[in-house]
Short mmCIF file of C-alpha atoms and ligand atoms in Angstrom, two decimals:
data_model
loop_
_atom_site.label_atom_id
_atom_site.label_comp_id
_atom_site.label_asym_id
_atom_site.label_seq_id
_atom_site.Cartn_x
_atom_site.Cartn_y
_atom_site.Cartn_z
CA MET G 145 117.19 286.66 155.63
CA SER G 146 117.33 283.14 154.07
CA VAL G 147 120.20 280.68 154.48
CA ARG G 148 121.09 281.31 150.89
CA GLU G 149 121.69 285.01 151.65
CA THR G 150 123.68 284.46 154.88
CA THR G 151 125.86 281.62 153.81
CA LEU G 152 128.28 280.90 151.02
CA LYS G 153 127.94 277.50 149.35
CA ILE G 154 131.15 275.77 148.35
CA VAL G 155 131.00 273.45 145.44
CA ASN G 156 133.54 270.98 144.05
CA PRO G 157 133.60 271.83 140.33
CA ALA G 158 134.73 268.40 139.43
CA THR G 159 131.40 266.87 140.65
CA GLY G 160 129.12 269.79 141.02
CA ILE G 161 128.34 268.60 144.52
CA LYS G 162 128.29 270.85 147.55
CA ILE G 163 131.28 270.67 149.83
CA THR G 164 129.89 272.94 152.69
CA ARG G 165 128.18 276.10 153.45
CA LEU G 166 129.92 278.80 155.43
CA PRO G 167 128.58 281.85 157.28
CA LYS G 168 129.17 284.89 155.21
CA ASP G 169 130.46 288.20 156.68
CA ASN G 170 128.14 291.23 156.77
CA ALA G 171 128.45 294.90 157.48
CA GLU G 172 128.61 294.37 161.24
CA THR G 173 131.19 291.52 161.28
CA VAL G 174 133.35 293.37 158.64
CA GLN G 175 133.23 296.52 160.88
CA GLN G 176 134.13 294.47 164.05
CA LYS G 177 137.04 292.85 162.15
CA TYR G 178 138.31 296.21 160.94
CA GLU G 179 138.14 297.75 164.39
CA ALA G 180 140.06 294.88 165.89
CA LEU G 181 142.79 295.20 163.18
CA GLN G 182 143.20 298.96 163.87
CA VAL G 183 144.10 298.07 167.53
CA GLY G 184 146.29 295.08 166.43
CA GLN G 185 148.22 297.00 163.79
CA LYS G 186 149.41 299.44 166.28
CA GLN G 187 150.88 296.66 168.41
CA TRP G 188 152.20 294.61 165.49
CA THR G 189 154.19 297.63 164.11
CA GLY G 190 155.75 297.99 167.47
CA THR G 191 157.30 294.54 167.18
CA THR G 192 160.64 294.01 165.74
CA VAL G 193 161.12 293.03 162.16
CA THR G 194 162.99 289.98 163.41
CA HIS G 195 159.91 288.94 165.37
CA ARG G 196 157.64 289.30 162.33
CA LEU G 197 160.07 287.37 160.20
CA SER G 198 160.12 284.49 162.72
CA CYS G 199 156.34 284.32 162.48
CA ILE G 200 156.42 284.15 158.67
CA GLU G 201 159.23 281.66 158.74
CA LYS G 202 156.95 279.42 160.82
CA PHE G 203 154.19 279.86 158.37
CA PHE G 204 156.66 278.90 155.66
CA LYS G 205 157.42 275.72 157.47
CA LEU G 206 153.78 274.80 158.19
CA LEU G 207 152.87 275.21 154.48
CA ASP G 208 155.23 272.41 153.90
CA VAL G 209 154.15 270.30 156.75
CA GLU G 210 150.34 270.64 155.83
CA ARG G 211 150.90 270.68 151.94
CA VAL G 212 149.07 267.45 151.28
CA GLU G 213 145.86 268.42 153.19
CA LEU G 214 146.26 272.03 151.72
CA ALA G 215 146.49 270.83 148.10
CA GLU G 216 143.48 268.47 148.56
CA THR G 217 141.32 271.39 149.71
CA LEU G 218 142.48 273.62 146.89
CA THR G 219 141.97 270.90 144.30
CA ALA G 220 138.50 270.13 145.83
CA GLU G 221 137.25 273.61 145.79
CA MET G 222 138.61 275.01 142.59
CA GLY G 223 139.30 271.96 140.38
CA LYS G 224 143.06 272.48 139.97
CA PRO G 225 144.95 269.25 139.23
CA TYR G 226 146.19 267.96 142.47
CA GLN G 227 149.96 268.01 141.38
CA GLU G 228 149.51 271.61 140.31
CA SER G 229 147.96 272.44 143.80
CA LEU G 230 151.19 271.10 145.33
CA ASN G 231 153.29 273.03 142.80
CA GLU G 232 151.49 276.22 143.79
CA ILE G 233 152.07 275.73 147.50
CA GLN G 234 155.76 275.02 146.83
CA GLY G 235 155.89 278.24 144.48
CA ALA G 236 154.29 280.31 147.22
CA ARG G 237 157.08 279.05 149.61
CA GLY G 238 159.58 280.22 147.12
CA ARG G 239 158.08 283.69 147.12
CA ILE G 240 157.91 283.73 150.87
CA ASN G 241 161.59 282.72 150.98
CA PHE G 242 162.38 285.78 148.93
CA PHE G 243 160.53 288.07 151.36
CA LEU G 244 162.23 286.46 154.32
CA ASN G 245 165.62 287.07 152.76
CA ASN G 246 165.00 290.60 151.52
CA THR G 247 162.57 292.55 153.69
CA THR G 248 165.04 293.60 156.44
CA ASP G 249 167.32 295.31 153.89
CA TRP G 250 164.53 297.27 152.13
CA LEU G 251 163.16 298.51 155.52
CA LYS G 252 166.44 300.02 156.69
CA GLU G 253 166.69 303.74 157.00
CA GLU G 254 168.52 305.40 154.12
CA TRP G 255 170.85 308.23 154.82
CA MET G 256 171.21 310.71 152.05
CA ILE G 257 173.37 313.34 153.91
CA ARG G 258 175.15 312.12 156.91
CA GLU G 259 177.27 315.10 157.89
CA GLY G 260 176.90 318.88 157.97
CA ALA G 261 174.46 321.40 159.36
CA THR G 262 171.40 319.70 158.14
CA ARG G 263 171.45 315.97 157.82
CA GLU G 264 168.85 314.07 155.71
CA LYS G 265 167.38 310.54 155.89
CA VAL G 266 164.51 308.48 154.89
CA THR G 267 162.62 305.89 156.98
CA PHE G 268 159.76 303.64 155.98
CA GLU G 269 156.47 303.20 157.87
CA PRO G 270 153.70 300.67 157.24
CA LEU G 271 150.52 301.88 155.49
CA GLY G 272 148.26 300.76 158.35
CA VAL G 273 145.39 298.46 157.89
CA ILE G 274 145.25 297.25 154.28
CA GLY G 275 142.56 295.44 152.25
CA ASN G 276 143.48 292.50 150.11
CA ILE G 277 140.81 291.29 147.73
CA SER G 278 141.94 288.25 145.85
CA ALA G 279 141.33 285.88 143.01
CA TRP G 280 140.73 282.18 143.03
CA ASN G 281 143.06 280.85 140.30
CA TYR G 282 146.28 280.91 142.30
CA PRO G 283 145.08 281.74 145.80
CA TYR G 284 148.44 280.94 147.45
CA LEU G 285 150.57 282.77 144.94
CA VAL G 286 148.47 285.96 144.53
CA GLY G 287 147.81 285.83 148.24
CA VAL G 288 151.46 285.71 149.37
CA ASN G 289 152.36 288.55 146.94
CA VAL G 290 150.37 290.76 149.15
CA PHE G 291 149.81 289.60 152.66
CA ILE G 292 153.35 288.24 153.40
CA PRO G 293 155.13 291.58 152.58
CA ALA G 294 152.26 293.54 154.14
CA LEU G 295 152.62 291.70 157.46
CA LEU G 296 156.44 291.80 157.45
CA THR G 297 156.49 295.56 156.96
CA GLY G 298 154.09 296.03 159.92
CA ASN G 299 150.59 296.29 158.29
CA ALA G 300 147.39 294.50 159.51
CA VAL G 301 145.48 292.79 156.73
CA LEU G 302 141.83 292.47 156.03
CA TYR G 303 141.82 289.63 153.53
CA LYS G 304 138.96 288.72 151.21
CA PRO G 305 139.62 285.41 149.41
CA SER G 306 137.70 284.68 146.30
CA GLU G 307 134.35 282.89 146.90
CA TYR G 308 135.73 280.23 144.77
CA SER G 309 138.77 279.67 147.01
CA THR G 310 137.46 280.50 150.49
CA LEU G 311 138.42 277.13 152.21
CA THR G 312 142.07 277.79 151.04
CA GLY G 313 141.77 281.35 152.45
CA LEU G 314 140.61 280.09 155.83
CA ALA G 315 143.20 277.48 155.84
CA ILE G 316 145.81 280.22 155.27
CA GLN G 317 144.49 282.19 158.09
CA LYS G 318 144.60 279.18 160.55
CA LEU G 319 148.29 278.63 159.64
CA LEU G 320 149.11 282.33 160.07
CA PHE G 321 147.57 282.15 163.55
CA GLU G 322 149.41 278.98 164.37
CA ALA G 323 152.68 280.62 163.23
CA GLY G 324 152.16 283.50 165.84
CA VAL G 325 150.52 286.20 163.65
CA PRO G 326 148.02 287.77 166.15
CA GLU G 327 144.23 287.39 165.28
CA ASN G 328 143.90 291.02 165.43
CA VAL G 329 146.58 291.53 162.72
CA PHE G 330 145.10 289.30 160.01
CA GLN G 331 141.31 288.68 159.42
CA THR G 332 139.64 286.95 156.70
CA VAL G 333 136.17 287.86 155.43
CA VAL G 334 133.92 285.24 153.74
CA GLY G 335 131.61 286.11 150.76
CA GLY G 336 131.44 287.20 147.18
CA GLY G 337 131.42 290.65 145.57
CA GLU G 338 128.82 291.98 147.90
CA VAL G 339 131.18 291.36 150.95
CA GLY G 340 134.02 292.78 148.92
CA GLU G 341 132.06 295.90 148.54
CA LEU G 342 131.84 296.31 152.29
CA LEU G 343 135.67 296.67 152.32
CA LEU G 344 135.49 299.57 149.88
CA GLU G 345 133.29 301.40 152.45
CA LEU G 346 135.89 301.06 155.18
CA PRO G 347 138.70 303.81 155.68
CA LEU G 348 141.41 301.28 154.79
CA ASN G 349 144.95 302.62 154.20
CA GLY G 350 145.46 300.64 150.91
CA TYR G 351 143.67 298.34 148.61
CA PHE G 352 145.45 295.56 146.97
CA PHE G 353 143.37 293.63 144.35
CA THR G 354 143.89 290.67 142.07
CA GLY G 355 141.18 289.80 139.71
CA SER G 356 139.38 290.88 136.49
CA HIS G 357 139.85 294.21 134.74
CA ALA G 358 136.15 295.07 135.27
CA THR G 359 136.22 294.63 139.05
CA GLY G 360 139.66 296.27 139.34
CA GLN G 361 138.63 299.40 137.52
CA TYR G 362 135.35 299.59 139.52
CA ILE G 363 137.34 299.35 142.80
CA ALA G 364 139.92 301.88 141.80
CA GLN G 365 137.18 304.32 140.88
CA LYS G 366 135.18 303.57 143.99
CA VAL G 367 138.11 304.11 146.46
CA ALA G 368 139.67 306.93 144.55
CA PRO G 369 138.39 309.73 146.93
CA LYS G 370 140.22 308.13 149.84
CA LEU G 371 143.62 309.00 148.13
CA VAL G 372 145.09 305.81 149.58
CA PRO G 373 147.45 303.46 147.54
CA VAL G 374 145.64 301.19 145.19
CA GLN G 375 147.35 298.26 143.55
CA LEU G 376 145.73 296.10 140.74
CA GLU G 377 146.83 292.86 139.34
CA LEU G 378 144.48 292.26 136.56
CA GLY G 379 143.84 289.92 133.44
CA GLY G 380 145.81 289.63 130.28
CA LYS G 381 145.67 288.39 126.66
CA ASP G 382 149.32 287.28 126.38
CA PRO G 383 150.79 286.65 123.13
CA LEU G 384 153.37 284.15 122.07
CA TYR G 385 155.18 284.51 118.73
CA VAL G 386 156.98 281.41 117.35
CA MET G 387 159.75 282.48 114.88
CA ASP G 388 160.73 280.36 112.01
CA ASP G 389 164.34 279.86 113.18
CA ILE G 390 163.30 277.79 116.24
CA ALA G 391 165.65 274.64 116.58
CA ASP G 392 163.03 272.13 117.90
CA ILE G 393 159.38 272.59 116.68
CA ARG G 394 158.15 269.67 118.80
CA GLN G 395 159.69 271.13 121.82
CA ALA G 396 158.46 274.64 121.15
CA ALA G 397 154.98 273.25 120.60
CA ALA G 398 155.14 271.30 123.85
CA ASN G 399 156.27 274.44 125.81
CA ALA G 400 153.53 276.44 124.16
CA VAL G 401 150.76 273.98 125.07
CA GLU G 402 152.06 273.95 128.71
CA GLY G 403 151.96 277.77 128.75
CA ALA G 404 148.38 277.79 127.34
CA PHE G 405 146.79 274.92 129.36
CA TYR G 406 148.61 274.68 132.64
CA ASN G 407 146.03 275.33 135.48
CA ASN G 408 143.25 274.69 132.79
CA GLY G 409 144.38 277.84 131.12
CA GLN G 410 143.15 279.86 134.14
CA SER G 411 146.31 281.77 134.69
CA CYS G 412 146.67 285.52 134.36
CA CYS G 413 149.89 285.09 132.42
CA ALA G 414 148.72 281.93 130.50
CA VAL G 415 149.50 282.04 126.65
CA GLU G 416 146.26 283.31 125.29
CA ARG G 417 147.03 283.64 121.60
CA ILE G 418 149.75 282.25 119.43
CA TYR G 419 151.20 283.79 116.19
CA VAL G 420 153.45 281.53 114.10
CA HIS G 421 155.77 282.44 111.21
CA HIS G 422 154.19 281.06 107.88
CA ASN G 423 157.44 279.19 107.23
CA ILE G 424 156.84 276.67 110.07
CA TYR G 425 153.07 277.26 110.61
CA GLU G 426 151.73 273.91 109.39
CA LEU G 427 154.51 271.95 111.25
CA PHE G 428 153.97 273.90 114.44
CA VAL G 429 150.30 273.43 114.43
CA GLU G 430 150.57 269.76 113.74
CA GLU G 431 153.08 269.24 116.63
CA PHE G 432 150.78 271.38 118.90
CA VAL G 433 147.67 269.30 118.21
CA LYS G 434 149.67 266.11 118.60
CA GLU G 435 150.96 267.30 122.04
CA VAL G 436 147.48 268.23 123.20
CA LYS G 437 145.85 264.91 122.14
CA GLU G 438 148.69 262.72 123.64
CA ASN G 439 149.43 264.52 126.86
CA TRP G 440 146.66 266.81 128.01
CA GLN G 441 143.65 264.66 128.79
CA ILE G 442 140.69 265.56 131.11
CA ASP G 443 140.47 263.64 134.30
CA LEU G 444 139.44 264.02 137.94
CA PRO G 445 141.64 266.72 139.45
CA ALA G 446 142.22 264.78 142.58
CA LYS G 447 144.09 262.11 140.61
CA PRO G 448 147.86 262.53 140.82
CA HIS G 449 148.67 262.55 136.99
CA THR G 450 145.62 264.65 135.70
CA LYS G 451 146.58 267.60 133.48
CA ILE G 452 143.29 269.08 132.61
CA GLY G 453 140.97 269.37 135.70
CA ALA G 454 137.66 271.12 136.08
CA ILE G 455 136.88 274.65 135.22
CA SER G 456 136.36 276.56 138.54
CA ARG G 457 133.21 278.57 137.70
CA LYS G 458 130.14 276.86 136.13
CA VAL G 459 129.17 280.08 134.39
CA HIS G 460 132.44 280.15 132.56
CA LEU G 461 131.65 276.94 130.53
CA GLU G 462 129.10 278.98 128.62
CA TYR G 463 131.63 281.83 128.05
CA LEU G 464 134.18 279.32 126.53
CA THR G 465 131.38 277.75 124.45
CA LYS G 466 130.54 281.07 123.01
CA GLN G 467 134.13 282.16 122.28
CA VAL G 468 134.52 278.87 120.40
CA LYS G 469 131.30 279.26 118.38
CA ASP G 470 132.20 282.83 117.49
CA ALA G 471 135.63 281.72 116.13
CA LEU G 472 134.12 278.87 114.06
CA GLU G 473 131.44 281.09 112.64
CA LYS G 474 134.12 283.57 111.59
CA GLY G 475 136.25 280.91 109.76
CA ALA G 476 138.59 279.29 112.47
CA THR G 477 139.51 275.59 112.02
CA LEU G 478 138.83 273.29 115.00
CA LEU G 479 141.56 270.94 115.46
CA ALA G 480 140.83 269.53 119.02
CA GLY G 481 138.10 269.86 121.61
CA GLY G 482 135.55 272.48 121.12
CA GLN G 483 132.88 271.93 123.70
CA GLN G 484 132.02 271.20 127.37
CA ALA G 485 133.10 267.62 128.13
CA GLN G 486 130.28 264.97 128.32
CA ARG G 487 130.82 264.05 131.83
CA LYS G 488 129.71 265.08 135.43
CA GLY G 489 131.22 268.29 136.78
CA TYR G 490 132.40 271.43 135.00
CA PHE G 491 134.93 270.31 132.35
CA PHE G 492 135.86 271.89 129.12
CA GLU G 493 137.81 269.89 126.32
CA PRO G 494 141.21 271.27 125.63
CA THR G 495 140.45 273.25 122.44
CA VAL G 496 142.85 274.18 119.58
CA LEU G 497 141.57 276.71 116.95
CA ALA G 498 143.70 277.36 113.92
CA ASP G 499 143.51 279.98 111.17
CA THR G 500 142.21 282.54 113.66
CA ASP G 501 142.31 286.33 113.11
CA HIS G 502 141.51 289.49 115.07
CA THR G 503 137.81 289.69 114.35
CA MET G 504 137.42 286.70 116.65
CA LYS G 505 136.88 286.96 120.36
CA VAL G 506 139.33 284.21 121.08
CA MET G 507 142.18 286.46 119.88
CA MET G 508 140.85 289.75 121.63
CA ASP G 509 139.10 288.87 124.99
CA GLU G 510 140.61 287.02 127.89
CA THR G 511 139.72 283.40 127.48
CA PHE G 512 140.75 282.07 131.01
CA GLY G 513 140.30 278.51 129.94
CA PRO G 514 141.67 275.56 128.00
CA VAL G 515 141.13 277.20 124.59
CA ILE G 516 143.73 278.55 122.28
CA GLY G 517 143.83 280.41 118.97
CA ILE G 518 146.67 280.11 116.58
CA GLN G 519 147.32 282.54 113.78
CA ARG G 520 149.71 282.67 110.76
CA VAL G 521 151.91 285.72 110.36
CA LYS G 522 154.03 286.71 107.37
CA ASP G 523 156.93 288.29 109.25
CA ASP G 524 158.08 289.82 112.50
CA ALA G 525 156.57 293.13 111.71
CA GLU G 526 153.22 291.60 111.42
CA ALA G 527 153.69 289.64 114.61
CA ILE G 528 154.50 292.93 116.50
CA GLN G 529 151.39 294.69 115.06
CA LEU G 530 149.20 291.85 116.20
CA MET G 531 150.78 291.28 119.59
CA GLN G 532 150.28 295.10 120.20
CA ASP G 533 146.57 294.80 119.19
CA THR G 534 145.04 294.54 122.64
CA SER G 535 143.83 296.52 125.60
CA TYR G 536 145.89 294.35 127.90
CA GLY G 537 149.66 294.51 128.74
CA LEU G 538 150.71 291.81 131.15
CA THR G 539 153.33 289.56 129.38
CA ALA G 540 154.52 288.61 125.84
CA ALA G 541 156.79 285.74 124.65
CA VAL G 542 158.96 285.01 121.71
CA PHE G 543 160.45 281.61 120.90
CA SER G 544 163.47 281.90 118.55
CA GLN G 545 167.12 280.81 118.41
CA SER G 546 168.13 284.31 118.26
CA GLN G 547 168.10 286.49 121.44
CA GLU G 548 168.72 289.56 119.26
CA ARG G 549 165.82 288.96 116.95
CA ALA G 550 163.45 288.11 119.91
CA GLU G 551 164.44 291.19 121.82
CA ALA G 552 163.97 293.46 118.70
CA VAL G 553 160.30 292.23 118.80
CA LEU G 554 159.82 292.27 122.59
CA GLU G 555 161.04 295.84 123.07
CA GLN G 556 158.19 296.94 120.90
CA ILE G 557 155.45 295.35 123.12
CA ASN G 558 153.92 297.39 125.85
CA VAL G 559 153.80 294.80 128.55
CA GLY G 560 155.21 294.46 132.15
CA THR G 561 156.95 291.18 131.59
CA VAL G 562 158.59 289.71 128.52
CA TYR G 563 159.92 286.08 127.84
CA TRP G 564 162.46 284.73 125.48
CA ASN G 565 162.02 280.90 125.05
CA CYS G 566 159.83 280.56 128.04
CA CYS G 567 156.40 281.69 128.99
CA ASP G 568 153.80 281.72 131.84
CA ARG G 569 156.43 282.26 134.48
CA VAL G 570 156.63 284.65 137.53
CA SER G 571 159.73 285.13 139.61
CA PRO G 572 159.96 286.69 143.06
CA ASN G 573 163.08 288.53 142.19
CA LEU G 574 161.46 290.53 139.45
CA PRO G 575 158.48 293.06 139.65
CA TRP G 576 155.21 291.60 138.69
CA SER G 577 153.15 294.39 137.02
CA GLY G 578 150.66 294.80 134.40
CA ARG G 579 150.29 297.75 132.04
CA LYS G 580 147.12 299.18 130.34
CA HIS G 581 144.18 297.12 131.44
CA SER G 582 146.40 294.47 133.17
CA GLY G 583 146.97 296.60 136.22
CA LEU G 584 148.60 299.29 138.25
CA GLY G 585 151.76 299.06 140.59
CA ALA G 586 153.86 296.07 141.24
CA THR G 587 154.10 293.17 143.53
CA LEU G 588 157.14 290.98 144.20
CA SER G 589 160.89 292.03 144.06
CA TYR G 590 162.03 295.01 146.21
CA MET G 591 159.20 297.02 144.68
CA GLY G 592 156.69 294.54 146.26
CA ILE G 593 158.11 295.23 149.65
CA ARG G 594 158.15 299.01 149.26
CA ALA G 595 154.62 298.92 148.02
CA PHE G 596 153.48 298.36 151.58
CA VAL G 597 155.39 301.17 153.23
CA GLN G 598 155.33 305.00 153.03
CA PRO G 599 158.45 306.99 153.17
CA LYS G 600 159.14 309.62 155.88
CA SER G 601 161.73 312.22 155.12
CA HIS G 602 163.87 313.55 157.95
CA HIS G 603 165.61 316.94 157.84
CA LEU G 604 167.82 317.02 161.06
CA ARG G 605 169.71 320.02 162.35
CA GLY G 606 171.74 320.11 165.55
P1 LIG A 961 136.90 288.88 139.90
O1 LIG A 961 137.21 290.20 139.36
O2 LIG A 961 135.61 288.26 139.58
O3 LIG A 961 136.97 288.74 141.52
C1 LIG A 961 138.14 288.99 142.21
C2 LIG A 961 137.79 289.32 143.62
O4 LIG A 961 137.00 290.56 143.59
C3 LIG A 961 136.94 288.25 144.34
O5 LIG A 961 137.36 288.15 145.61
C4 LIG A 961 135.61 288.85 144.32
O6 LIG A 961 134.73 288.38 145.30
C5 LIG A 961 135.84 290.30 144.61
N1 LIG A 961 134.86 291.25 144.01
C6 LIG A 961 133.89 291.01 142.94
N2 LIG A 961 133.09 292.18 142.87
C7 LIG A 961 133.49 293.12 143.84
C8 LIG A 961 133.14 294.34 144.21
N3 LIG A 961 132.04 294.92 143.54
N4 LIG A 961 133.66 294.97 145.12
C9 LIG A 961 134.74 294.30 145.90
N5 LIG A 961 135.19 293.07 145.58
C10 LIG A 961 134.56 292.45 144.51
O7 LIG A 961 138.07 287.92 139.26
P2 LIG A 961 138.44 286.38 139.50
O8 LIG A 961 137.41 285.66 138.61
O9 LIG A 961 138.47 286.05 140.92
O10 LIG A 961 139.81 286.20 138.97
C11 LIG A 961 140.13 285.95 137.59
C12 LIG A 961 140.86 287.40 136.93
O11 LIG A 961 141.97 287.63 137.77
C13 LIG A 961 141.34 287.08 135.56
O12 LIG A 961 140.97 288.13 134.87
C14 LIG A 961 142.87 287.05 135.82
O13 LIG A 961 143.59 287.26 134.65
C15 LIG A 961 143.08 287.85 136.92
N6 LIG A 961 144.32 287.56 137.74
C16 LIG A 961 145.38 288.37 137.51
C17 LIG A 961 146.50 288.10 138.11
C18 LIG A 961 147.73 289.04 138.05
O14 LIG A 961 148.63 288.84 138.81
N7 LIG A 961 147.84 289.95 137.13
C19 LIG A 961 146.61 286.85 138.93
C20 LIG A 961 145.57 286.02 139.04
C21 LIG A 961 144.40 286.48 138.35
#
């Protein structure tokens, strides 16, 4: 086999230059890692929750100690602006803190009937060795949603970071080991989809996936005969509706831009389409474009104040170009950007398309880049109908002065998360779950702890 086949090339998307080549896993190494994890899991589940918490607390501290180097690595391999890399690590620590504070309570045995001839209780046991196939856009955040509660509840984890964030995946593994998680309890595999496939062949006790709808659906079908838990955190086409009663159009526009373009628009819950009430449409669009042109410039992601960094995957530049072309051919108005930036590396200009409609791909297909469509609506009823016109169901947002009016809209939308006067936000206290093509199951909150255990019901006589 050639070096190309046996190694994974890591490229800096801001320069197009190779960072390094890593040896890829193969069927044999994946099998060896799995077998080691089987042994390790049995020992790990025999340790106390207090011991497991102390390891994860050390990891929590190490993330902070090492944050500068970790953020530099993340920015170098996936093009995220440096400040956003630091924010992501800090955000991941917030989630870990939630798990540190809540896991013990949700693992306690629960008595249903304490007295009488037959007593009844529930205890919770780990699933075993689970697979975590992960995405590149927020490797820390989507990673800790899975492997932290999985480890705390006594599982072993076979972790496949995305091929676009592998150095980060390996850095996470190093810190977990330093924190005291045994090497036969957490193992990273290196490679792309073909290496992910190898995990699907193993008799793992659960599959936890973050990524695109297409891959998620494929994985769910492939592992279905195993009858083990499968959780999917998939894509979205998240709508924002701006009502005509908002107090401050400029502020609303600035918040909407941030929701659309943070992380170069490569967020599962990014604002992907905007509907604006016709009474304020022109004013809102004007403020939106002004905000983009004044505050969201492209620059090298490693610089401290960069807002728009590089697109992580070169192939995606062509996808974005096609979405813009399709919208313009169907009558959209281009108000900013519109093309790949004329510079080295994989950069796409922050792009604003107004006067869009639902014949255009930019309003229907996940964009996952710094491109947004804005559409005029005549009233709340039309906004509801358009917000619902999607195969996805991750989040939906409404900006309005009236909570009542906003909630009347949001209760009609079939999504896992709704926002009033905010957007593009995840909290560890609340379940993170997609509906329809956006996913299956929930991470975070107490549900994201219980997702990694199975109940055992006890009927006790005597
Ligand atoms: P992707 O589906 O291309 O890849 C995800 C992972 O699956 C990668 O590790 C990849 O190597 C692996 N993979 C690919 N083919 C495989 C196969 N045949 N068998 C096993 N594994 C395989 O997605 P991506 O580009 O990494 O991530 C972007 C997508 O993820 C977007 O759609 C985004 O919305 C979604 N996402 C969702 C959430 C959420 O919480 N809902 C969070 C982040 C990203």
